[in-house]
Amino acid sequence: MDFYQDREFKAFDYIYKRLDDLYHAIALKIGISDAAFLVLYSIAESGTGCQQKDIAYQYAISRQTVNSASKKLAEQGYIQLIPGKGRNMLLTFTETGKAFAQKNILPVIDMENAAFNALTSTEQKELLRLAEKYVTAFTHATKAFLHQE
């Protein structure tokens, strides 16, 4: 079996992996799982709370993963699960969770903003344009594969 991966794509893949590793290292540093980090980050980003299904969709992770992380965070006293319509749950911070997010999540958001703002406005737009173009092309390329029986 011959395998070939374009050199430039390998570099892109490496960059993506480095970014993923940074978020994993952040989660480890603050003593939570990657999924718990995404839950807390999402609540912090929303300001008022968010639904589990929205976190799963936004980060392309399973609802079960979000649910498990949410239950553990609720047991630890960081968030509360507020039942909504059907099986939907609204996730909001407890006072303990707000303090934890203030200390551990908001600085990450600040670091992300600083890193993005290190790019010029033109570079920011180009990065977003190219990332969207790549995702669209890859989505199109995978359609047949994903829908075959």
Tab-separated table of C-alpha atoms in Angstrom:
chain	number	residue	atom	x	y	z
A	1	MET	CA	0.000	0.000	0.000
A	2	ASP	CA	1.450	3.323	-1.052
A	3	PHE	CA	0.844	6.256	1.243
A	4	TYR	CA	1.536	9.833	0.327
A	5	GLN	CA	0.784	12.976	2.256
A	6	ASP	CA	1.693	16.327	0.769
A	7	ARG	CA	4.566	18.010	2.623
A	8	GLU	CA	2.628	21.244	3.079
A	9	PHE	CA	-0.350	19.321	4.436
A	10	LYS	CA	1.926	17.556	6.910
A	11	ALA	CA	3.020	21.002	8.113
A	12	PHE	CA	-0.623	22.094	8.412
A	13	ASP	CA	-1.452	18.889	10.301
A	14	TYR	CA	1.480	19.490	12.645
A	15	ILE	CA	0.312	23.055	13.361
A	16	TYR	CA	-3.201	21.813	14.118
A	17	LYS	CA	-1.779	19.141	16.456
A	18	ARG	CA	0.363	21.721	18.265
A	19	LEU	CA	-2.702	23.880	18.854
A	20	ASP	CA	-4.660	20.882	20.136
A	21	ASP	CA	-1.736	20.004	22.426
A	22	LEU	CA	-1.718	23.540	23.861
A	23	TYR	CA	-5.373	23.287	24.870
A	24	HIS	CA	-4.748	19.842	26.348
A	25	ALA	CA	-1.807	21.222	28.356
A	26	ILE	CA	-4.001	24.076	29.615
A	27	ALA	CA	-6.702	21.641	30.744
A	28	LEU	CA	-4.080	19.500	32.530
A	29	LYS	CA	-2.536	22.570	34.180
A	30	ILE	CA	-5.883	23.588	35.686
A	31	GLY	CA	-6.712	20.004	36.660
A	32	ILE	CA	-9.655	19.204	34.402
A	33	SER	CA	-10.338	17.074	31.342
A	34	ASP	CA	-10.342	18.478	27.824
A	35	ALA	CA	-14.132	18.063	27.672
A	36	ALA	CA	-14.600	19.824	31.022
A	37	PHE	CA	-12.461	22.680	29.727
A	38	LEU	CA	-14.742	23.021	26.680
A	39	VAL	CA	-17.843	23.037	28.884
A	40	LEU	CA	-16.454	25.713	31.212
A	41	TYR	CA	-15.080	27.710	28.280
A	42	SER	CA	-18.467	27.633	26.545
A	43	ILE	CA	-20.320	28.824	29.637
A	44	ALA	CA	-17.764	31.597	30.178
A	45	GLU	CA	-17.967	32.620	26.539
A	46	SER	CA	-21.774	32.747	26.594
A	47	GLY	CA	-21.886	34.831	29.740
A	48	THR	CA	-25.262	33.445	30.814
A	49	GLY	CA	-25.081	29.707	30.235
A	50	CYS	CA	-25.428	27.348	27.329
A	51	GLN	CA	-26.979	24.058	26.333
A	52	GLN	CA	-25.103	20.779	26.168
A	53	LYS	CA	-26.230	20.190	22.579
A	54	ASP	CA	-24.726	23.524	21.510
A	55	ILE	CA	-21.354	22.666	23.054
A	56	ALA	CA	-21.378	19.269	21.326
A	57	TYR	CA	-22.167	20.895	17.988
A	58	GLN	CA	-19.696	23.772	18.326
A	59	TYR	CA	-16.758	21.539	19.215
A	60	ALA	CA	-17.774	18.466	17.197
A	61	ILE	CA	-17.784	16.185	20.220
A	62	SER	CA	-20.461	13.732	21.255
A	63	ARG	CA	-23.363	14.764	23.451
A	64	GLN	CA	-22.421	11.890	25.759
A	65	THR	CA	-18.939	13.363	26.247
A	66	VAL	CA	-20.441	16.763	27.058
A	67	ASN	CA	-23.007	15.145	29.349
A	68	SER	CA	-20.361	13.164	31.261
A	69	ALA	CA	-18.137	16.218	31.683
A	70	SER	CA	-21.125	18.328	32.753
A	71	LYS	CA	-22.213	15.803	35.382
A	72	LYS	CA	-18.711	15.672	36.833
A	73	LEU	CA	-18.453	19.482	36.901
A	74	ALA	CA	-21.853	19.645	38.635
A	75	GLU	CA	-20.689	17.081	41.225
A	76	GLN	CA	-17.585	19.222	41.829
A	77	GLY	CA	-19.796	22.266	42.361
A	78	TYR	CA	-18.640	24.281	39.335
A	79	ILE	CA	-21.855	24.266	37.331
A	80	GLN	CA	-25.535	23.626	37.711
A	81	LEU	CA	-27.674	21.683	35.263
A	82	ILE	CA	-31.039	23.304	34.664
A	83	PRO	CA	-33.558	21.073	32.863
A	84	GLY	CA	-35.081	22.547	29.717
A	85	LYS	CA	-37.436	21.247	27.074
A	86	GLY	CA	-37.137	17.529	26.499
A	87	ARG	CA	-33.659	16.333	27.322
A	88	ASN	CA	-32.008	19.725	26.881
A	89	MET	CA	-29.988	20.991	29.817
A	90	LEU	CA	-28.918	24.570	30.384
A	91	LEU	CA	-25.489	24.783	31.990
A	92	THR	CA	-24.664	27.749	34.205
A	93	PHE	CA	-21.904	28.558	36.671
A	94	THR	CA	-22.261	28.262	40.405
A	95	GLU	CA	-20.428	30.879	42.454
A	96	THR	CA	-17.553	28.398	42.795
A	97	GLY	CA	-17.584	27.894	39.033
A	98	LYS	CA	-17.529	31.639	38.373
A	99	ALA	CA	-14.466	31.999	40.585
A	100	PHE	CA	-12.777	29.027	38.886
A	101	ALA	CA	-13.529	30.438	35.425
A	102	GLN	CA	-12.299	33.890	36.434
A	103	LYS	CA	-8.993	32.386	37.536
A	104	ASN	CA	-8.509	29.683	34.878
A	105	ILE	CA	-10.731	30.139	31.812
A	106	LEU	CA	-10.882	33.899	31.246
A	107	PRO	CA	-7.066	34.183	31.090
A	108	VAL	CA	-7.091	31.610	28.270
A	109	ILE	CA	-9.652	33.684	26.373
A	110	ASP	CA	-7.434	36.729	26.912
A	111	MET	CA	-4.413	34.786	25.588
A	112	GLU	CA	-6.385	33.709	22.506
A	113	ASN	CA	-7.458	37.289	21.848
A	114	ALA	CA	-3.883	38.530	22.244
A	115	ALA	CA	-2.583	35.868	19.848
A	116	PHE	CA	-5.270	36.647	17.254
A	117	ASN	CA	-4.679	40.380	17.633
A	118	ALA	CA	-0.967	39.814	16.987
A	119	LEU	CA	-2.125	39.379	13.382
A	120	THR	CA	-3.052	42.393	11.316
A	121	SER	CA	-6.691	42.820	10.372
A	122	THR	CA	-5.825	41.653	6.861
A	123	GLU	CA	-4.041	38.565	8.204
A	124	GLN	CA	-6.985	37.761	10.483
A	125	LYS	CA	-9.407	37.913	7.567
A	126	GLU	CA	-7.083	35.842	5.377
A	127	LEU	CA	-6.634	33.191	8.080
A	128	LEU	CA	-10.400	32.902	8.493
A	129	ARG	CA	-10.989	32.880	4.745
A	130	LEU	CA	-8.441	30.143	4.123
A	131	ALA	CA	-9.561	28.026	7.096
A	132	GLU	CA	-13.175	28.212	5.896
A	133	LYS	CA	-12.109	27.376	2.325
A	134	TYR	CA	-10.185	24.336	3.569
A	135	VAL	CA	-13.044	23.064	5.760
A	136	THR	CA	-15.527	23.527	2.912
A	137	ALA	CA	-13.277	21.661	0.455
A	138	PHE	CA	-12.622	18.837	2.928
A	139	THR	CA	-16.333	18.580	3.737
A	140	HIS	CA	-17.087	18.246	0.033
A	141	ALA	CA	-14.289	15.700	-0.435
A	142	THR	CA	-15.546	13.492	2.409
A	143	LYS	CA	-19.262	13.436	1.479
A	144	ALA	CA	-19.132	10.315	-0.653
A	145	PHE	CA	-16.955	8.472	1.879
A	146	LEU	CA	-19.159	9.343	4.841
A	147	HIS	CA	-22.401	8.397	3.068
A	148	GLN	CA	-21.362	5.095	1.561
A	149	GLU	CA	-22.889	1.949	3.041
